[in-house]
Amino acid sequence: KWLEKNFEAKNDSYVIYTSQLINGLNYTNRYDEKDFKLIEMVLPALSKIEGRTEKNAEAFNTRVMFTEIDHNYVNKPSNKYEKQIDEALKNRDKWVNAKVYGTEYYPTGEHVFNEYMTYGVFILYALDNWKGDTKLLNEIEKEVNYTMVNRGFIKMNEFTNELKKLRAKNKNKKIDKLYPQLVKWCAKQ
């Protein structure tokens, strides 16, 4: 519901497959038939992680699902700005540590931008969903930024800060409308 409210993209149905046997595998497919849009996702099962509070575990499991679902919202406006994004992120070494396994699956500026956006948008969701719980919000942002930097997305902290600033200044706008300003910021990096 949050994604439908905060993005211009609309989807009619989700099908989610999950299993303990997939060991963290996750991906999404999209099917369009006339005016009906279906998203099919494969996601890892919910995790019980020792040492996490109940709220923190909920946030972690939500992030795992959310960051797959939101590709179906984040990627659409990126397609519209593909040339500008590819130009802004043309110096890949400023955005990605290519020595980290997995970064090869994000070969273009648009792919890199979408991965940054996917996790950045989760932080925006967290700010709306758990507002008032400063401790949890700090834990979420710290973990998301740490995870992304370790995955090779080395400017995640800066990207997150810029996205949060843009959102705070444009609270009533759809997130799609923030893309031009965010892409300009990326180009300046």
PDB file of N, CA, C and O in Angstrom, residues 15-92:
ATOM      1  N   VAL A  15       2.075 -12.448  -6.368  1.00  0.00           N
ATOM      2  CA  VAL A  15       2.177 -13.864  -6.027  1.00  0.00           C
ATOM      3  C   VAL A  15       3.583 -14.032  -5.445  1.00  0.00           C
ATOM      4  O   VAL A  15       4.566 -13.649  -6.077  1.00  0.00           O
ATOM      5  N   ILE A  16       3.642 -14.554  -4.220  1.00  0.00           N
ATOM      6  CA  ILE A  16       4.934 -14.711  -3.559  1.00  0.00           C
ATOM      7  C   ILE A  16       5.146 -16.182  -3.224  1.00  0.00           C
ATOM      8  O   ILE A  16       4.303 -16.810  -2.589  1.00  0.00           O
ATOM      9  N   TYR A  17       6.267 -16.711  -3.697  1.00  0.00           N
ATOM     10  CA  TYR A  17       6.687 -18.071  -3.360  1.00  0.00           C
ATOM     11  C   TYR A  17       7.847 -17.950  -2.386  1.00  0.00           C
ATOM     12  O   TYR A  17       8.764 -17.166  -2.599  1.00  0.00           O
ATOM     13  N   THR A  18       7.805 -18.750  -1.350  1.00  0.00           N
ATOM     14  CA  THR A  18       8.885 -18.707  -0.383  1.00  0.00           C
ATOM     15  C   THR A  18       9.155 -20.116   0.133  1.00  0.00           C
ATOM     16  O   THR A  18       8.260 -20.954   0.185  1.00  0.00           O
ATOM     17  N   SER A  19      10.412 -20.351   0.483  1.00  0.00           N
ATOM     18  CA  SER A  19      10.801 -21.672   0.979  1.00  0.00           C
ATOM     19  C   SER A  19      12.119 -21.561   1.727  1.00  0.00           C
ATOM     20  O   SER A  19      12.980 -20.747   1.371  1.00  0.00           O
ATOM     21  N   GLN A  20      12.276 -22.404   2.727  1.00  0.00           N
ATOM     22  CA  GLN A  20      13.560 -22.500   3.435  1.00  0.00           C
ATOM     23  C   GLN A  20      14.634 -23.072   2.510  1.00  0.00           C
ATOM     24  O   GLN A  20      15.817 -22.912   2.745  1.00  0.00           O
ATOM     25  N   LEU A  21      14.220 -23.745   1.448  1.00  0.00           N
ATOM     26  CA  LEU A  21      15.161 -24.439   0.565  1.00  0.00           C
ATOM     27  C   LEU A  21      15.883 -23.526  -0.420  1.00  0.00           C
ATOM     28  O   LEU A  21      16.842 -23.954  -1.054  1.00  0.00           O
ATOM     29  N   ILE A  22      15.436 -22.276  -0.565  1.00  0.00           N
ATOM     30  CA  ILE A  22      16.043 -21.421  -1.595  1.00  0.00           C
ATOM     31  C   ILE A  22      17.264 -20.646  -1.104  1.00  0.00           C
ATOM     32  O   ILE A  22      17.910 -19.964  -1.887  1.00  0.00           O
ATOM     33  N   ASN A  23      17.549 -20.723   0.188  1.00  0.00           N
ATOM     34  CA  ASN A  23      18.794 -20.186   0.741  1.00  0.00           C
ATOM     35  C   ASN A  23      19.066 -18.731   0.347  1.00  0.00           C
ATOM     36  O   ASN A  23      20.131 -18.393  -0.128  1.00  0.00           O
ATOM     37  N   GLY A  24      18.099 -17.870   0.522  1.00  0.00           N
ATOM     38  CA  GLY A  24      18.311 -16.452   0.276  1.00  0.00           C
ATOM     39  C   GLY A  24      18.082 -16.003  -1.153  1.00  0.00           C
ATOM     40  O   GLY A  24      18.202 -14.820  -1.450  1.00  0.00           O
ATOM     41  N   LEU A  25      17.790 -16.919  -2.064  1.00  0.00           N
ATOM     42  CA  LEU A  25      17.513 -16.544  -3.448  1.00  0.00           C
ATOM     43  C   LEU A  25      16.288 -15.633  -3.493  1.00  0.00           C
ATOM     44  O   LEU A  25      15.305 -15.874  -2.796  1.00  0.00           O
ATOM     45  N   ASN A  26      16.369 -14.600  -4.295  1.00  0.00           N
ATOM     46  CA  ASN A  26      15.198 -13.744  -4.465  1.00  0.00           C
ATOM     47  C   ASN A  26      15.213 -13.130  -5.849  1.00  0.00           C
ATOM     48  O   ASN A  26      16.257 -12.793  -6.374  1.00  0.00           O
ATOM     49  N   TYR A  27      14.031 -13.032  -6.448  1.00  0.00           N
ATOM     50  CA  TYR A  27      13.888 -12.365  -7.732  1.00  0.00           C
ATOM     51  C   TYR A  27      12.421 -12.076  -7.976  1.00  0.00           C
ATOM     52  O   TYR A  27      11.540 -12.589  -7.287  1.00  0.00           O
ATOM     53  N   THR A  28      12.174 -11.242  -8.972  1.00  0.00           N
ATOM     54  CA  THR A  28      10.809 -10.861  -9.303  1.00  0.00           C
ATOM     55  C   THR A  28      10.598 -10.908 -10.814  1.00  0.00           C
ATOM     56  O   THR A  28      11.523 -10.648 -11.576  1.00  0.00           O
ATOM     57  N   ASN A  29       9.408 -11.291 -11.205  1.00  0.00           N
ATOM     58  CA  ASN A  29       8.967 -11.243 -12.602  1.00  0.00           C
ATOM     59  C   ASN A  29       7.686 -10.440 -12.649  1.00  0.00           C
ATOM     60  O   ASN A  29       6.948 -10.374 -11.674  1.00  0.00           O
ATOM     61  N   ARG A  30       7.419  -9.891 -13.800  1.00  0.00           N
ATOM     62  CA  ARG A  30       6.219  -9.079 -13.973  1.00  0.00           C
ATOM     63  C   ARG A  30       5.487  -9.566 -15.210  1.00  0.00           C
ATOM     64  O   ARG A  30       6.103  -9.849 -16.236  1.00  0.00           O
ATOM     65  N   TYR A  31       4.177  -9.655 -15.104  1.00  0.00           N
ATOM     66  CA  TYR A  31       3.339 -10.074 -16.227  1.00  0.00           C
ATOM     67  C   TYR A  31       2.248  -9.041 -16.436  1.00  0.00           C
ATOM     68  O   TYR A  31       1.598  -8.610 -15.491  1.00  0.00           O
ATOM     69  N   ASP A  32       2.079  -8.646 -17.690  1.00  0.00           N
ATOM     70  CA  ASP A  32       1.043  -7.680 -18.054  1.00  0.00           C
ATOM     71  C   ASP A  32       0.103  -8.331 -19.060  1.00  0.00           C
ATOM     72  O   ASP A  32       0.560  -8.889 -20.064  1.00  0.00           O
ATOM     73  N   GLU A  33      -1.173  -8.252 -18.780  1.00  0.00           N
ATOM     74  CA  GLU A  33      -2.196  -8.751 -19.697  1.00  0.00           C
ATOM     75  C   GLU A  33      -3.275  -7.684 -19.791  1.00  0.00           C
ATOM     76  O   GLU A  33      -4.023  -7.469 -18.830  1.00  0.00           O
ATOM     77  N   LYS A  34      -3.292  -6.988 -20.905  1.00  0.00           N
ATOM     78  CA  LYS A  34      -4.191  -5.846 -21.095  1.00  0.00           C
ATOM     79  C   LYS A  34      -3.961  -4.846 -19.966  1.00  0.00           C
ATOM     80  O   LYS A  34      -2.876  -4.329 -19.822  1.00  0.00           O
ATOM     81  N   ASP A  35      -4.933  -4.583 -19.124  1.00  0.00           N
ATOM     82  CA  ASP A  35      -4.769  -3.616 -18.037  1.00  0.00           C
ATOM     83  C   ASP A  35      -4.426  -4.268 -16.695  1.00  0.00           C
ATOM     84  O   ASP A  35      -4.407  -3.595 -15.675  1.00  0.00           O
ATOM     85  N   PHE A  36      -4.170  -5.578 -16.677  1.00  0.00           N
ATOM     86  CA  PHE A  36      -3.903  -6.289 -15.435  1.00  0.00           C
ATOM     87  C   PHE A  36      -2.401  -6.518 -15.294  1.00  0.00           C
ATOM     88  O   PHE A  36      -1.752  -7.039 -16.195  1.00  0.00           O
ATOM     89  N   LYS A  37      -1.843  -6.128 -14.129  1.00  0.00           N
ATOM     90  CA  LYS A  37      -0.409  -6.279 -13.862  1.00  0.00           C
ATOM     91  C   LYS A  37      -0.215  -7.197 -12.661  1.00  0.00           C
ATOM     92  O   LYS A  37      -0.707  -6.912 -11.580  1.00  0.00           O
ATOM     93  N   LEU A  38       0.520  -8.286 -12.887  1.00  0.00           N
ATOM     94  CA  LEU A  38       0.799  -9.256 -11.831  1.00  0.00           C
ATOM     95  C   LEU A  38       2.298  -9.308 -11.589  1.00  0.00           C
ATOM     96  O   LEU A  38       3.083  -9.327 -12.529  1.00  0.00           O
ATOM     97  N   ILE A  39       2.674  -9.294 -10.327  1.00  0.00           N
ATOM     98  CA  ILE A  39       4.073  -9.441  -9.931  1.00  0.00           C
ATOM     99  C   ILE A  39       4.214 -10.808  -9.276  1.00  0.00           C
ATOM    100  O   ILE A  39       3.452 -11.156  -8.384  1.00  0.00           O
ATOM    101  N   GLU A  40       5.210 -11.557  -9.740  1.00  0.00           N
ATOM    102  CA  GLU A  40       5.515 -12.866  -9.154  1.00  0.00           C
ATOM    103  C   GLU A  40       6.909 -12.773  -8.543  1.00  0.00           C
ATOM    104  O   GLU A  40       7.846 -12.317  -9.201  1.00  0.00           O
ATOM    105  N   MET A  41       7.022 -13.173  -7.280  1.00  0.00           N
ATOM    106  CA  MET A  41       8.301 -13.069  -6.588  1.00  0.00           C
ATOM    107  C   MET A  41       8.671 -14.381  -5.907  1.00  0.00           C
ATOM    108  O   MET A  41       7.805 -15.098  -5.429  1.00  0.00           O
ATOM    109  N   VAL A  42       9.964 -14.637  -5.870  1.00  0.00           N
ATOM    110  CA  VAL A  42      10.522 -15.721  -5.071  1.00  0.00           C
ATOM    111  C   VAL A  42      11.343 -15.037  -3.983  1.00  0.00           C
ATOM    112  O   VAL A  42      12.220 -14.225  -4.278  1.00  0.00           O
ATOM    113  N   LEU A  43      10.996 -15.335  -2.722  1.00  0.00           N
ATOM    114  CA  LEU A  43      11.645 -14.682  -1.588  1.00  0.00           C
ATOM    115  C   LEU A  43      12.072 -15.715  -0.552  1.00  0.00           C
ATOM    116  O   LEU A  43      11.413 -16.749  -0.399  1.00  0.00           O
ATOM    117  N   PRO A  44      13.143 -15.429   0.187  1.00  0.00           N
ATOM    118  CA  PRO A  44      13.529 -16.331   1.266  1.00  0.00           C
ATOM    119  C   PRO A  44      12.476 -16.310   2.377  1.00  0.00           C
ATOM    120  O   PRO A  44      11.730 -15.350   2.531  1.00  0.00           O
ATOM    121  N   ALA A  45      12.425 -17.396   3.119  1.00  0.00           N
ATOM    122  CA  ALA A  45      11.484 -17.489   4.242  1.00  0.00           C
ATOM    123  C   ALA A  45      11.872 -16.477   5.324  1.00  0.00           C
ATOM    124  O   ALA A  45      13.015 -16.019   5.388  1.00  0.00           O
ATOM    125  N   LEU A  46      10.904 -16.142   6.167  1.00  0.00           N
ATOM    126  CA  LEU A  46      11.177 -15.246   7.290  1.00  0.00           C
ATOM    127  C   LEU A  46      12.276 -15.837   8.159  1.00  0.00           C
ATOM    128  O   LEU A  46      12.333 -17.042   8.365  1.00  0.00           O
ATOM    129  N   SER A  47      13.122 -14.962   8.675  1.00  0.00           N
ATOM    130  CA  SER A  47      14.242 -15.401   9.504  1.00  0.00           C
ATOM    131  C   SER A  47      14.008 -15.032  10.956  1.00  0.00           C
ATOM    132  O   SER A  47      13.557 -13.935  11.255  1.00  0.00           O
ATOM    133  N   LYS A  48      14.323 -15.976  11.832  1.00  0.00           N
ATOM    134  CA  LYS A  48      14.394 -15.663  13.260  1.00  0.00           C
ATOM    135  C   LYS A  48      15.879 -15.520  13.548  1.00  0.00           C
ATOM    136  O   LYS A  48      16.644 -16.445  13.357  1.00  0.00           O
ATOM    137  N   ILE A  49      16.266 -14.326  13.962  1.00  0.00           N
ATOM    138  CA  ILE A  49      17.681 -14.054  14.145  1.00  0.00           C
ATOM    139  C   ILE A  49      17.944 -13.788  15.612  1.00  0.00           C
ATOM    140  O   ILE A  49      17.382 -12.851  16.190  1.00  0.00           O
ATOM    141  N   GLU A  50      18.774 -14.609  16.166  1.00  0.00           N
ATOM    142  CA  GLU A  50      19.095 -14.484  17.576  1.00  0.00           C
ATOM    143  C   GLU A  50      19.750 -13.136  17.850  1.00  0.00           C
ATOM    144  O   GLU A  50      20.554 -12.643  17.061  1.00  0.00           O
ATOM    145  N   GLY A  51      19.368 -12.527  18.961  1.00  0.00           N
ATOM    146  CA  GLY A  51      19.959 -11.266  19.369  1.00  0.00           C
ATOM    147  C   GLY A  51      19.224 -10.035  18.857  1.00  0.00           C
ATOM    148  O   GLY A  51      19.574  -8.920  19.223  1.00  0.00           O
ATOM    149  N   ARG A  52      18.229 -10.221  18.026  1.00  0.00           N
ATOM    150  CA  ARG A  52      17.448  -9.077  17.528  1.00  0.00           C
ATOM    151  C   ARG A  52      16.186  -8.926  18.359  1.00  0.00           C
ATOM    152  O   ARG A  52      15.577  -9.905  18.756  1.00  0.00           O
ATOM    153  N   THR A  53      15.797  -7.688  18.572  1.00  0.00           N
ATOM    154  CA  THR A  53      14.516  -7.454  19.222  1.00  0.00           C
ATOM    155  C   THR A  53      13.410  -7.867  18.254  1.00  0.00           C
ATOM    156  O   THR A  53      13.663  -8.023  17.050  1.00  0.00           O
ATOM    157  N   GLU A  54      12.216  -8.007  18.757  1.00  0.00           N
ATOM    158  CA  GLU A  54      11.087  -8.380  17.892  1.00  0.00           C
ATOM    159  C   GLU A  54      10.878  -7.330  16.802  1.00  0.00           C
ATOM    160  O   GLU A  54      10.665  -7.673  15.632  1.00  0.00           O
ATOM    161  N   LYS A  55      10.951  -6.050  17.157  1.00  0.00           N
ATOM    162  CA  LYS A  55      10.786  -4.974  16.167  1.00  0.00           C
ATOM    163  C   LYS A  55      11.899  -5.001  15.125  1.00  0.00           C
ATOM    164  O   LYS A  55      11.667  -4.794  13.941  1.00  0.00           O
ATOM    165  N   ASN A  56      13.135  -5.215  15.576  1.00  0.00           N
ATOM    166  CA  ASN A  56      14.261  -5.246  14.655  1.00  0.00           C
ATOM    167  C   ASN A  56      14.140  -6.442  13.710  1.00  0.00           C
ATOM    168  O   ASN A  56      14.421  -6.319  12.515  1.00  0.00           O
ATOM    169  N   ALA A  57      13.710  -7.581  14.209  1.00  0.00           N
ATOM    170  CA  ALA A  57      13.508  -8.762  13.356  1.00  0.00           C
ATOM    171  C   ALA A  57      12.399  -8.499  12.329  1.00  0.00           C
ATOM    172  O   ALA A  57      12.518  -8.879  11.163  1.00  0.00           O
ATOM    173  N   GLU A  58      11.335  -7.828  12.767  1.00  0.00           N
ATOM    174  CA  GLU A  58      10.255  -7.471  11.843  1.00  0.00           C
ATOM    175  C   GLU A  58      10.786  -6.548  10.747  1.00  0.00           C
ATOM    176  O   GLU A  58      10.488  -6.728   9.561  1.00  0.00           O
ATOM    177  N   ALA A  59      11.581  -5.567  11.129  1.00  0.00           N
ATOM    178  CA  ALA A  59      12.151  -4.630  10.155  1.00  0.00           C
ATOM    179  C   ALA A  59      13.072  -5.357   9.180  1.00  0.00           C
ATOM    180  O   ALA A  59      13.030  -5.112   7.966  1.00  0.00           O
ATOM    181  N   PHE A  60      13.896  -6.268   9.683  1.00  0.00           N
ATOM    182  CA  PHE A  60      14.808  -7.029   8.820  1.00  0.00           C
ATOM    183  C   PHE A  60      14.022  -7.857   7.807  1.00  0.00           C
ATOM    184  O   PHE A  60      14.305  -7.829   6.606  1.00  0.00           O
ATOM    185  N   ASN A  61      13.037  -8.605   8.275  1.00  0.00           N
ATOM    186  CA  ASN A  61      12.245  -9.445   7.370  1.00  0.00           C
ATOM    187  C   ASN A  61      11.431  -8.600   6.393  1.00  0.00           C
ATOM    188  O   ASN A  61      11.267  -8.977   5.228  1.00  0.00           O
ATOM    189  N   THR A  62      10.948  -7.466   6.856  1.00  0.00           N
ATOM    190  CA  THR A  62      10.232  -6.553   5.966  1.00  0.00           C
ATOM    191  C   THR A  62      11.166  -6.059   4.872  1.00  0.00           C
ATOM    192  O   THR A  62      10.789  -6.012   3.695  1.00  0.00           O
ATOM    193  N   ARG A  63      12.391  -5.713   5.248  1.00  0.00           N
ATOM    194  CA  ARG A  63      13.365  -5.227   4.250  1.00  0.00           C
ATOM    195  C   ARG A  63      13.633  -6.275   3.178  1.00  0.00           C
ATOM    196  O   ARG A  63      13.680  -5.959   1.987  1.00  0.00           O
ATOM    197  N   VAL A  64      13.796  -7.518   3.581  1.00  0.00           N
ATOM    198  CA  VAL A  64      14.073  -8.585   2.620  1.00  0.00           C
ATOM    199  C   VAL A  64      12.963  -8.666   1.575  1.00  0.00           C
ATOM    200  O   VAL A  64      13.228  -8.776   0.374  1.00  0.00           O
ATOM    201  N   MET A  65      11.713  -8.573   2.025  1.00  0.00           N
ATOM    202  CA  MET A  65      10.579  -8.630   1.094  1.00  0.00           C
ATOM    203  C   MET A  65      10.418  -7.316   0.336  1.00  0.00           C
ATOM    204  O   MET A  65      10.231  -7.308  -0.879  1.00  0.00           O
ATOM    205  N   PHE A  66      10.464  -6.228   1.061  1.00  0.00           N
ATOM    206  CA  PHE A  66      10.202  -4.908   0.494  1.00  0.00           C
ATOM    207  C   PHE A  66      11.170  -4.582  -0.641  1.00  0.00           C
ATOM    208  O   PHE A  66      10.767  -4.057  -1.679  1.00  0.00           O
ATOM    209  N   THR A  67      12.455  -4.872  -0.450  1.00  0.00           N
ATOM    210  CA  THR A  67      13.451  -4.495  -1.455  1.00  0.00           C
ATOM    211  C   THR A  67      13.350  -5.341  -2.715  1.00  0.00           C
ATOM    212  O   THR A  67      13.959  -4.996  -3.725  1.00  0.00           O
ATOM    213  N   GLU A  68      12.594  -6.401  -2.683  1.00  0.00           N
ATOM    214  CA  GLU A  68      12.290  -7.133  -3.920  1.00  0.00           C
ATOM    215  C   GLU A  68      11.015  -6.581  -4.538  1.00  0.00           C
ATOM    216  O   GLU A  68      10.960  -6.319  -5.739  1.00  0.00           O
ATOM    217  N   ILE A  69      10.002  -6.374  -3.719  1.00  0.00           N
ATOM    218  CA  ILE A  69       8.733  -5.828  -4.218  1.00  0.00           C
ATOM    219  C   ILE A  69       8.958  -4.462  -4.860  1.00  0.00           C
ATOM    220  O   ILE A  69       8.436  -4.168  -5.935  1.00  0.00           O
ATOM    221  N   ASP A  70       9.755  -3.612  -4.215  1.00  0.00           N
ATOM    222  CA  ASP A  70       9.839  -2.226  -4.687  1.00  0.00           C
ATOM    223  C   ASP A  70      10.584  -2.054  -6.000  1.00  0.00           C
ATOM    224  O   ASP A  70      10.489  -1.016  -6.629  1.00  0.00           O
ATOM    225  N   HIS A  71      11.291  -3.092  -6.471  1.00  0.00           N
ATOM    226  CA  HIS A  71      11.864  -3.012  -7.821  1.00  0.00           C
ATOM    227  C   HIS A  71      10.764  -2.748  -8.846  1.00  0.00           C
ATOM    228  O   HIS A  71      10.991  -2.096  -9.863  1.00  0.00           O
ATOM    229  N   ASN A  72       9.575  -3.241  -8.572  1.00  0.00           N
ATOM    230  CA  ASN A  72       8.452  -3.079  -9.490  1.00  0.00           C
ATOM    231  C   ASN A  72       7.909  -1.651  -9.497  1.00  0.00           C
ATOM    232  O   ASN A  72       7.048  -1.315 -10.310  1.00  0.00           O
ATOM    233  N   TYR A  73       8.407  -0.825  -8.608  1.00  0.00           N
ATOM    234  CA  TYR A  73       8.033   0.587  -8.541  1.00  0.00           C
ATOM    235  C   TYR A  73       9.232   1.478  -8.865  1.00  0.00           C
ATOM    236  O   TYR A  73       9.112   2.451  -9.594  1.00  0.00           O
ATOM    237  N   VAL A  74      10.381   1.134  -8.327  1.00  0.00           N
ATOM    238  CA  VAL A  74      11.614   1.908  -8.496  1.00  0.00           C
ATOM    239  C   VAL A  74      12.100   1.879  -9.952  1.00  0.00           C
ATOM    240  O   VAL A  74      12.540   2.900 -10.482  1.00  0.00           O
ATOM    241  N   ASN A  75      12.035   0.731 -10.589  1.00  0.00           N
ATOM    242  CA  ASN A  75      12.619   0.578 -11.924  1.00  0.00           C
ATOM    243  C   ASN A  75      11.860   1.357 -13.003  1.00  0.00           C
ATOM    244  O   ASN A  75      12.466   1.808 -13.971  1.00  0.00           O
ATOM    245  N   LYS A  76      10.558   1.494 -12.837  1.00  0.00           N
ATOM    246  CA  LYS A  76       9.760   2.139 -13.884  1.00  0.00           C
ATOM    247  C   LYS A  76      10.191   3.584 -14.157  1.00  0.00           C
ATOM    248  O   LYS A  76      10.447   3.946 -15.305  1.00  0.00           O
ATOM    249  N   PRO A  77      10.293   4.450 -13.153  1.00  0.00           N
ATOM    250  CA  PRO A  77      10.760   5.806 -13.456  1.00  0.00           C
ATOM    251  C   PRO A  77      12.221   5.828 -13.934  1.00  0.00           C
ATOM    252  O   PRO A  77      12.598   6.705 -14.709  1.00  0.00           O
ATOM    253  N   SER A  78      13.013   4.858 -13.511  1.00  0.00           N
ATOM    254  CA  SER A  78      14.402   4.791 -13.990  1.00  0.00           C
ATOM    255  C   SER A  78      14.442   4.578 -15.497  1.00  0.00           C
ATOM    256  O   SER A  78      15.311   5.131 -16.180  1.00  0.00           O
ATOM    257  N   ASN A  79      13.529   3.780 -16.009  1.00  0.00           N
ATOM    258  CA  ASN A  79      13.473   3.565 -17.460  1.00  0.00           C
ATOM    259  C   ASN A  79      13.280   4.888 -18.187  1.00  0.00           C
ATOM    260  O   ASN A  79      13.863   5.125 -19.239  1.00  0.00           O
ATOM    261  N   LYS A  80      12.465   5.750 -17.613  1.00  0.00           N
ATOM    262  CA  LYS A  80      12.173   7.060 -18.205  1.00  0.00           C
ATOM    263  C   LYS A  80      13.436   7.938 -18.277  1.00  0.00           C
ATOM    264  O   LYS A  80      13.611   8.717 -19.206  1.00  0.00           O
ATOM    265  N   TYR A  81      14.313   7.789 -17.285  1.00  0.00           N
ATOM    266  CA  TYR A  81      15.521   8.618 -17.190  1.00  0.00           C
ATOM    267  C   TYR A  81      16.794   7.809 -17.463  1.00  0.00           C
ATOM    268  O   TYR A  81      17.872   8.188 -17.022  1.00  0.00           O
ATOM    269  N   GLU A  82      16.664   6.716 -18.198  1.00  0.00           N
ATOM    270  CA  GLU A  82      17.784   5.791 -18.409  1.00  0.00           C
ATOM    271  C   GLU A  82      19.046   6.487 -18.923  1.00  0.00           C
ATOM    272  O   GLU A  82      20.137   6.275 -18.382  1.00  0.00           O
ATOM    273  N   LYS A  83      18.924   7.307 -19.944  1.00  0.00           N
ATOM    274  CA  LYS A  83      20.107   7.973 -20.518  1.00  0.00           C
ATOM    275  C   LYS A  83      20.775   8.890 -19.503  1.00  0.00           C
ATOM    276  O   LYS A  83      22.000   8.885 -19.365  1.00  0.00           O
ATOM    277  N   GLN A  84      19.973   9.672 -18.780  1.00  0.00           N
ATOM    278  CA  GLN A  84      20.533  10.585 -17.786  1.00  0.00           C
ATOM    279  C   GLN A  84      21.197   9.814 -16.645  1.00  0.00           C
ATOM    280  O   GLN A  84      22.259  10.206 -16.154  1.00  0.00           O
ATOM    281  N   ILE A  85      20.585   8.717 -16.229  1.00  0.00           N
ATOM    282  CA  ILE A  85      21.152   7.901 -15.149  1.00  0.00           C
ATOM    283  C   ILE A  85      22.463   7.265 -15.597  1.00  0.00           C
ATOM    284  O   ILE A  85      23.464   7.304 -14.871  1.00  0.00           O
ATOM    285  N   ASP A  86      22.462   6.679 -16.798  1.00  0.00           N
ATOM    286  CA  ASP A  86      23.695   6.056 -17.298  1.00  0.00           C
ATOM    287  C   ASP A  86      24.821   7.085 -17.420  1.00  0.00           C
ATOM    288  O   ASP A  86      25.977   6.782 -17.101  1.00  0.00           O
ATOM    289  N   GLU A  87      24.488   8.291 -17.843  1.00  0.00           N
ATOM    290  CA  GLU A  87      25.492   9.355 -17.947  1.00  0.00           C
ATOM    291  C   GLU A  87      25.972   9.772 -16.554  1.00  0.00           C
ATOM    292  O   GLU A  87      27.168   9.937 -16.315  1.00  0.00           O
ATOM    293  N   ALA A  88      25.048   9.939 -15.622  1.00  0.00           N
ATOM    294  CA  ALA A  88      25.398  10.383 -14.264  1.00  0.00           C
ATOM    295  C   ALA A  88      26.269   9.365 -13.530  1.00  0.00           C
ATOM    296  O   ALA A  88      27.114   9.739 -12.719  1.00  0.00           O
ATOM    297  N   LEU A  89      26.070   8.076 -13.815  1.00  0.00           N
ATOM    298  CA  LEU A  89      26.818   7.022 -13.130  1.00  0.00           C
ATOM    299  C   LEU A  89      27.816   6.334 -14.056  1.00  0.00           C
ATOM    300  O   LEU A  89      28.198   5.188 -13.846  1.00  0.00           O
ATOM    301  N   LYS A  90      28.261   7.055 -15.075  1.00  0.00           N
ATOM    302  CA  LYS A  90      29.161   6.451 -16.071  1.00  0.00           C
ATOM    303  C   LYS A  90      30.503   6.041 -15.470  1.00  0.00           C
ATOM    304  O   LYS A  90      31.117   5.081 -15.918  1.00  0.00           O
ATOM    305  N   ASN A  91      30.967   6.769 -14.460  1.00  0.00           N
ATOM    306  CA  ASN A  91      32.204   6.373 -13.782  1.00  0.00           C
ATOM    307  C   ASN A  91      31.834   5.378 -12.690  1.00  0.00           C
ATOM    308  O   ASN A  91      31.682   5.732 -11.520  1.00  0.00           O
ATOM    309  N   ARG A  92      31.681   4.134 -13.082  1.00  0.00           N
ATOM    310  CA  ARG A  92      31.181   3.070 -12.210  1.00  0.00           C
ATOM    311  C   ARG A  92      32.014   2.913 -10.936  1.00  0.00           C
ATOM    312  O   ARG A  92      31.496   2.579  -9.874  1.00  0.00           O
TER     313      ARG A  92
END
